Amino acid sequence: MTAMEGAMPTNARYGRVLLKISGEALMGNREYGLDPEIVARVADEVHSVVGMGVEVCLVIGGGNIFRGVSGAATGMERATADYMGMLATVINALAMQSALERRGVQTRVQSAIPMASVCEPYIRRRAVRHMEKGRVVIFGAGTGNPFFTTDTAAALRASEMGCDALLKGTKVDGVYSADPNKDPSAQRFETLTHLEVLAKDLQVMDASAISLARENKIPILVFSIHTAGAFAEVMAGRGKFTIITEEG
């Protein structure tokens, strides 16, 4: 079952969601680039959620190929470095498109930087229409502007698409007060408000993304993308995740 026109999910908490994952999440144990097994596993996760009747769109970072901030740190002009990072996200988007389509999931890549030979330009109304037809839309090239992260791009696209929730797939099963892999005493949060995330300076997403989600009343659900079946579990209201809402 796919989220065709007029269809409503029967066993999911949200009808339309945006999934944000980092480029590093696709590296596996490699130092850079893409791990085909990880890409395939994430595609399986998305496929299962589409099967629940949910309309899904994605934003994937580019840090596994090139990070604009890192490039700027080596002396490269920040705007140039950021544009290179945006191009890296399109590479990841095309890889994910290929993996999804091998599973029979109709997918479209839309780039904020036009590159007509490989994908569609970002057009909001067209993206919405694709999702209404049950297609997964992957947004590449961030916002199309330097100095903005893919986290901010995710919050922006989630707002533009009218998403019911923004899901952040990370290496851990929620939001912690510190990195639990480095600090065993790190506190895990079940629920938070957008303002608490900003006040506590929790490194979930950058401040611009959190503020944009808050302004548009979009809850953020943080879960482990590395746990098999976690995406579908979260969509069904089960499993381990932290939810960030306006009210808490």
Short mmCIF file of N, CA and C in Angstrom, two decimals, residues 40-158:
data_model
loop_
_atom_site.label_atom_id
_atom_site.label_comp_id
_atom_site.label_asym_id
_atom_site.label_seq_id
_atom_site.Cartn_x
_atom_site.Cartn_y
_atom_site.Cartn_z
N ALA A 40 21.20 0.61 1.50
CA ALA A 40 20.12 -0.36 1.28
C ALA A 40 19.25 -0.50 2.52
N ARG A 41 19.86 -0.50 3.70
CA ARG A 41 19.09 -0.65 4.94
C ARG A 41 18.20 0.55 5.20
N VAL A 42 18.72 1.77 4.93
CA VAL A 42 17.89 2.96 5.10
C VAL A 42 16.74 2.95 4.09
N ALA A 43 17.03 2.49 2.87
CA ALA A 43 15.98 2.38 1.86
C ALA A 43 14.89 1.41 2.31
N ASP A 44 15.29 0.32 2.96
CA ASP A 44 14.31 -0.63 3.50
C ASP A 44 13.42 0.05 4.55
N GLU A 45 14.05 0.88 5.40
CA GLU A 45 13.30 1.60 6.44
C GLU A 45 12.24 2.51 5.80
N VAL A 46 12.66 3.26 4.79
CA VAL A 46 11.73 4.18 4.12
C VAL A 46 10.63 3.39 3.41
N HIS A 47 11.02 2.30 2.76
CA HIS A 47 10.06 1.45 2.06
C HIS A 47 8.97 0.97 3.01
N SER A 48 9.36 0.55 4.21
CA SER A 48 8.39 0.03 5.16
C SER A 48 7.40 1.11 5.62
N VAL A 49 7.89 2.34 5.77
CA VAL A 49 7.01 3.43 6.20
C VAL A 49 6.07 3.84 5.07
N VAL A 50 6.58 3.86 3.85
CA VAL A 50 5.70 4.14 2.70
C VAL A 50 4.60 3.08 2.65
N GLY A 51 4.95 1.84 2.99
CA GLY A 51 3.96 0.76 3.01
C GLY A 51 2.88 0.94 4.05
N MET A 52 3.13 1.81 5.04
CA MET A 52 2.13 2.12 6.06
C MET A 52 1.13 3.16 5.56
N GLY A 53 1.34 3.69 4.35
CA GLY A 53 0.46 4.71 3.82
C GLY A 53 0.90 6.12 4.14
N VAL A 54 2.15 6.29 4.58
CA VAL A 54 2.66 7.62 4.95
C VAL A 54 3.31 8.27 3.74
N GLU A 55 3.09 9.56 3.59
CA GLU A 55 3.77 10.33 2.56
C GLU A 55 5.12 10.78 3.13
N VAL A 56 6.20 10.43 2.42
CA VAL A 56 7.55 10.62 2.95
C VAL A 56 8.40 11.49 2.03
N CYS A 57 9.15 12.41 2.63
CA CYS A 57 10.19 13.13 1.91
C CYS A 57 11.46 13.09 2.75
N LEU A 58 12.60 13.29 2.13
CA LEU A 58 13.89 13.14 2.81
C LEU A 58 14.80 14.33 2.53
N VAL A 59 15.65 14.61 3.50
CA VAL A 59 16.80 15.48 3.32
C VAL A 59 18.00 14.70 3.85
N ILE A 60 19.04 14.57 3.02
CA ILE A 60 20.24 13.84 3.41
C ILE A 60 21.42 14.81 3.38
N GLY A 61 22.21 14.79 4.43
CA GLY A 61 23.39 15.64 4.48
C GLY A 61 24.46 15.18 3.51
N GLY A 62 25.59 15.87 3.49
CA GLY A 62 26.66 15.52 2.55
C GLY A 62 28.00 15.32 3.22
N GLY A 63 27.99 15.22 4.57
CA GLY A 63 29.24 15.16 5.30
C GLY A 63 30.10 13.94 5.03
N ASN A 64 29.52 12.88 4.47
CA ASN A 64 30.31 11.71 4.11
C ASN A 64 31.18 11.96 2.89
N ILE A 65 30.89 13.03 2.16
CA ILE A 65 31.65 13.37 0.95
C ILE A 65 32.40 14.69 1.15
N PHE A 66 31.69 15.71 1.61
CA PHE A 66 32.34 17.00 1.83
C PHE A 66 31.48 17.85 2.76
N ARG A 67 32.12 18.43 3.77
CA ARG A 67 31.44 19.33 4.69
C ARG A 67 31.95 20.75 4.46
N GLY A 68 31.01 21.66 4.22
CA GLY A 68 31.39 23.04 3.95
C GLY A 68 32.17 23.67 5.09
N VAL A 69 31.76 23.39 6.33
CA VAL A 69 32.44 23.97 7.49
C VAL A 69 33.89 23.50 7.55
N SER A 70 34.11 22.21 7.25
CA SER A 70 35.46 21.66 7.27
C SER A 70 36.32 22.30 6.19
N GLY A 71 35.70 22.47 5.01
CA GLY A 71 36.44 23.09 3.92
C GLY A 71 36.83 24.52 4.25
N ALA A 72 35.91 25.25 4.88
CA ALA A 72 36.20 26.63 5.26
C ALA A 72 37.32 26.69 6.29
N ALA A 73 37.39 25.67 7.14
CA ALA A 73 38.42 25.63 8.18
C ALA A 73 39.82 25.49 7.59
N THR A 74 39.91 24.97 6.37
CA THR A 74 41.22 24.82 5.73
C THR A 74 41.62 26.06 4.94
N GLY A 75 40.80 27.10 5.00
CA GLY A 75 41.13 28.33 4.31
C GLY A 75 40.30 28.59 3.06
N MET A 76 39.45 27.64 2.69
CA MET A 76 38.58 27.83 1.53
C MET A 76 37.51 28.86 1.85
N GLU A 77 37.13 29.65 0.87
CA GLU A 77 36.04 30.61 1.07
C GLU A 77 34.79 29.86 1.51
N ARG A 78 34.12 30.35 2.56
CA ARG A 78 33.00 29.62 3.14
C ARG A 78 31.89 29.37 2.13
N ALA A 79 31.53 30.37 1.32
CA ALA A 79 30.44 30.19 0.36
C ALA A 79 30.79 29.08 -0.64
N THR A 80 32.02 29.07 -1.14
CA THR A 80 32.45 28.03 -2.09
C THR A 80 32.40 26.66 -1.43
N ALA A 81 32.90 26.58 -0.20
CA ALA A 81 32.89 25.31 0.52
C ALA A 81 31.46 24.81 0.72
N ASP A 82 30.55 25.72 1.06
CA ASP A 82 29.15 25.33 1.27
C ASP A 82 28.51 24.84 -0.02
N TYR A 83 28.82 25.48 -1.14
CA TYR A 83 28.28 25.02 -2.42
C TYR A 83 28.78 23.61 -2.74
N MET A 84 30.04 23.34 -2.44
CA MET A 84 30.58 22.00 -2.66
C MET A 84 29.84 20.98 -1.79
N GLY A 85 29.55 21.37 -0.55
CA GLY A 85 28.78 20.50 0.33
C GLY A 85 27.38 20.24 -0.20
N MET A 86 26.77 21.26 -0.79
CA MET A 86 25.43 21.09 -1.37
C MET A 86 25.45 20.09 -2.51
N LEU A 87 26.49 20.13 -3.35
CA LEU A 87 26.60 19.18 -4.44
C LEU A 87 26.76 17.76 -3.91
N ALA A 88 27.46 17.62 -2.79
CA ALA A 88 27.62 16.31 -2.17
C ALA A 88 26.27 15.72 -1.76
N THR A 89 25.35 16.57 -1.30
CA THR A 89 24.03 16.06 -0.89
C THR A 89 23.25 15.52 -2.08
N VAL A 90 23.48 16.07 -3.25
CA VAL A 90 22.78 15.57 -4.44
C VAL A 90 23.29 14.18 -4.80
N ILE A 91 24.59 13.95 -4.65
CA ILE A 91 25.15 12.62 -4.87
C ILE A 91 24.46 11.60 -3.96
N ASN A 92 24.34 11.94 -2.68
CA ASN A 92 23.68 11.04 -1.73
C ASN A 92 22.21 10.84 -2.08
N ALA A 93 21.55 11.91 -2.53
CA ALA A 93 20.13 11.81 -2.90
C ALA A 93 19.95 10.85 -4.08
N LEU A 94 20.83 10.92 -5.06
CA LEU A 94 20.73 10.03 -6.22
C LEU A 94 20.98 8.57 -5.82
N ALA A 95 21.92 8.36 -4.90
CA ALA A 95 22.19 7.01 -4.42
C ALA A 95 20.96 6.44 -3.71
N MET A 96 20.33 7.27 -2.89
CA MET A 96 19.14 6.80 -2.17
C MET A 96 17.97 6.58 -3.13
N GLN A 97 17.84 7.44 -4.13
CA GLN A 97 16.79 7.24 -5.14
C GLN A 97 16.95 5.89 -5.81
N SER A 98 18.17 5.56 -6.21
CA SER A 98 18.43 4.29 -6.87
C SER A 98 18.05 3.12 -5.96
N ALA A 99 18.43 3.20 -4.68
CA ALA A 99 18.13 2.12 -3.74
C ALA A 99 16.62 1.97 -3.53
N LEU A 100 15.92 3.08 -3.44
CA LEU A 100 14.46 3.02 -3.24
C LEU A 100 13.75 2.45 -4.46
N GLU A 101 14.19 2.87 -5.64
CA GLU A 101 13.51 2.40 -6.85
C GLU A 101 13.77 0.92 -7.10
N ARG A 102 14.89 0.40 -6.61
CA ARG A 102 15.11 -1.05 -6.70
C ARG A 102 14.11 -1.81 -5.84
N ARG A 103 13.51 -1.12 -4.88
CA ARG A 103 12.49 -1.72 -4.01
C ARG A 103 11.08 -1.40 -4.48
N GLY A 104 10.97 -0.81 -5.65
CA GLY A 104 9.67 -0.51 -6.22
C GLY A 104 9.02 0.75 -5.69
N VAL A 105 9.81 1.61 -5.01
CA VAL A 105 9.28 2.86 -4.48
C VAL A 105 9.54 3.98 -5.49
N GLN A 106 8.49 4.57 -6.01
CA GLN A 106 8.67 5.68 -6.95
C GLN A 106 9.28 6.87 -6.21
N THR A 107 10.34 7.42 -6.77
CA THR A 107 11.11 8.45 -6.07
C THR A 107 11.48 9.57 -7.03
N ARG A 108 11.48 10.78 -6.50
CA ARG A 108 11.94 11.95 -7.27
C ARG A 108 12.98 12.70 -6.45
N VAL A 109 14.04 13.14 -7.11
CA VAL A 109 15.03 14.01 -6.47
C VAL A 109 14.80 15.42 -6.98
N GLN A 110 14.71 16.36 -6.04
CA GLN A 110 14.59 17.77 -6.41
C GLN A 110 15.76 18.52 -5.79
N SER A 111 16.44 19.30 -6.61
CA SER A 111 17.61 20.03 -6.14
C SER A 111 17.35 21.53 -6.09
N ALA A 112 17.81 22.15 -5.01
CA ALA A 112 17.69 23.61 -4.88
C ALA A 112 18.65 24.32 -5.82
N ILE A 113 19.67 23.62 -6.30
CA ILE A 113 20.57 24.13 -7.34
C ILE A 113 20.19 23.39 -8.62
N PRO A 114 19.64 24.08 -9.61
CA PRO A 114 19.16 23.38 -10.81
C PRO A 114 20.27 22.60 -11.50
N MET A 115 19.99 21.34 -11.80
CA MET A 115 20.89 20.49 -12.60
C MET A 115 20.00 19.52 -13.36
N ALA A 116 19.42 20.05 -14.43
CA ALA A 116 18.33 19.36 -15.14
C ALA A 116 18.71 18.00 -15.70
N SER A 117 19.99 17.75 -15.91
CA SER A 117 20.39 16.46 -16.49
C SER A 117 20.23 15.30 -15.51
N VAL A 118 20.21 15.59 -14.22
CA VAL A 118 20.18 14.49 -13.25
C VAL A 118 18.96 14.49 -12.33
N CYS A 119 18.30 15.62 -12.17
CA CYS A 119 17.14 15.66 -11.27
C CYS A 119 16.28 16.88 -11.56
N GLU A 120 15.14 16.93 -10.90
CA GLU A 120 14.22 18.06 -11.07
C GLU A 120 14.71 19.27 -10.26
N PRO A 121 14.34 20.46 -10.70
CA PRO A 121 14.57 21.63 -9.84
C PRO A 121 13.56 21.60 -8.69
N TYR A 122 13.89 22.23 -7.57
CA TYR A 122 12.94 22.27 -6.46
C TYR A 122 11.78 23.19 -6.81
N ILE A 123 10.59 22.61 -6.85
CA ILE A 123 9.34 23.36 -7.04
C ILE A 123 8.36 22.85 -5.99
N ARG A 124 7.97 23.69 -5.10
CA ARG A 124 7.17 23.26 -3.96
C ARG A 124 5.90 22.54 -4.36
N ARG A 125 5.12 23.13 -5.24
CA ARG A 125 3.84 22.52 -5.61
C ARG A 125 4.03 21.17 -6.30
N ARG A 126 5.09 21.05 -7.09
CA ARG A 126 5.36 19.78 -7.76
C ARG A 126 5.75 18.72 -6.72
N ALA A 127 6.54 19.12 -5.74
CA ALA A 127 6.95 18.18 -4.69
C ALA A 127 5.75 17.67 -3.91
N VAL A 128 4.85 18.58 -3.56
CA VAL A 128 3.63 18.19 -2.85
C VAL A 128 2.82 17.21 -3.69
N ARG A 129 2.71 17.49 -4.97
CA ARG A 129 1.94 16.62 -5.86
C ARG A 129 2.56 15.23 -5.95
N HIS A 130 3.89 15.18 -6.00
CA HIS A 130 4.56 13.88 -6.03
C HIS A 130 4.19 13.07 -4.79
N MET A 131 4.22 13.70 -3.63
CA MET A 131 3.91 12.97 -2.40
C MET A 131 2.46 12.55 -2.35
N GLU A 132 1.57 13.38 -2.86
CA GLU A 132 0.16 13.01 -2.91
C GLU A 132 -0.06 11.77 -3.77
N LYS A 133 0.84 11.56 -4.73
CA LYS A 133 0.74 10.39 -5.61
C LYS A 133 1.50 9.19 -5.05
N GLY A 134 2.01 9.31 -3.83
CA GLY A 134 2.69 8.19 -3.20
C GLY A 134 4.17 8.10 -3.50
N ARG A 135 4.74 9.13 -4.11
CA ARG A 135 6.16 9.12 -4.42
C ARG A 135 6.97 9.70 -3.26
N VAL A 136 8.16 9.16 -3.06
CA VAL A 136 9.08 9.72 -2.09
C VAL A 136 9.87 10.83 -2.77
N VAL A 137 9.97 11.97 -2.13
CA VAL A 137 10.73 13.09 -2.69
C VAL A 137 11.97 13.31 -1.83
N ILE A 138 13.13 13.36 -2.48
CA ILE A 138 14.38 13.61 -1.79
C ILE A 138 14.87 15.00 -2.19
N PHE A 139 15.04 15.86 -1.20
CA PHE A 139 15.46 17.23 -1.46
C PHE A 139 16.98 17.34 -1.35
N GLY A 140 17.62 17.75 -2.45
CA GLY A 140 19.07 17.88 -2.47
C GLY A 140 19.50 19.33 -2.50
N ALA A 141 20.78 19.55 -2.26
CA ALA A 141 21.42 20.87 -2.32
C ALA A 141 20.96 21.83 -1.23
N GLY A 142 20.51 21.28 -0.11
CA GLY A 142 20.16 22.13 1.03
C GLY A 142 19.09 23.15 0.68
N THR A 143 19.31 24.38 1.15
CA THR A 143 18.38 25.47 0.82
C THR A 143 18.75 26.13 -0.50
N GLY A 144 19.92 25.76 -1.04
CA GLY A 144 20.41 26.42 -2.24
C GLY A 144 21.26 27.64 -1.92
N ASN A 145 21.42 27.92 -0.63
CA ASN A 145 22.18 29.09 -0.20
C ASN A 145 23.29 28.69 0.75
N PRO A 146 24.47 29.32 0.64
CA PRO A 146 25.53 29.03 1.61
C PRO A 146 25.16 29.55 2.99
N PHE A 147 25.90 29.09 3.99
CA PHE A 147 25.73 29.50 5.39
C PHE A 147 24.50 28.90 6.06
N PHE A 148 23.80 27.99 5.37
CA PHE A 148 22.66 27.29 5.98
C PHE A 148 22.94 25.80 5.95
N THR A 149 22.67 25.12 7.07
CA THR A 149 22.92 23.68 7.16
C THR A 149 21.78 22.88 6.55
N THR A 150 22.04 21.58 6.38
CA THR A 150 20.97 20.71 5.89
C THR A 150 19.91 20.49 6.98
N ASP A 151 20.26 20.71 8.25
CA ASP A 151 19.24 20.69 9.30
C ASP A 151 18.22 21.80 9.05
N THR A 152 18.71 22.99 8.75
CA THR A 152 17.81 24.11 8.45
C THR A 152 17.02 23.82 7.19
N ALA A 153 17.67 23.23 6.19
CA ALA A 153 16.97 22.85 4.95
C ALA A 153 15.85 21.87 5.27
N ALA A 154 16.09 20.92 6.18
CA ALA A 154 15.06 19.94 6.54
C ALA A 154 13.87 20.62 7.19
N ALA A 155 14.13 21.54 8.13
CA ALA A 155 13.03 22.25 8.79
C ALA A 155 12.27 23.12 7.80
N LEU A 156 13.00 23.73 6.86
CA LEU A 156 12.36 24.57 5.84
C LEU A 156 11.46 23.74 4.93
N ARG A 157 12.00 22.63 4.42
CA ARG A 157 11.19 21.79 3.51
C ARG A 157 10.01 21.15 4.25
N ALA A 158 10.21 20.76 5.51
CA ALA A 158 9.10 20.20 6.28
C ALA A 158 7.99 21.23 6.43
#
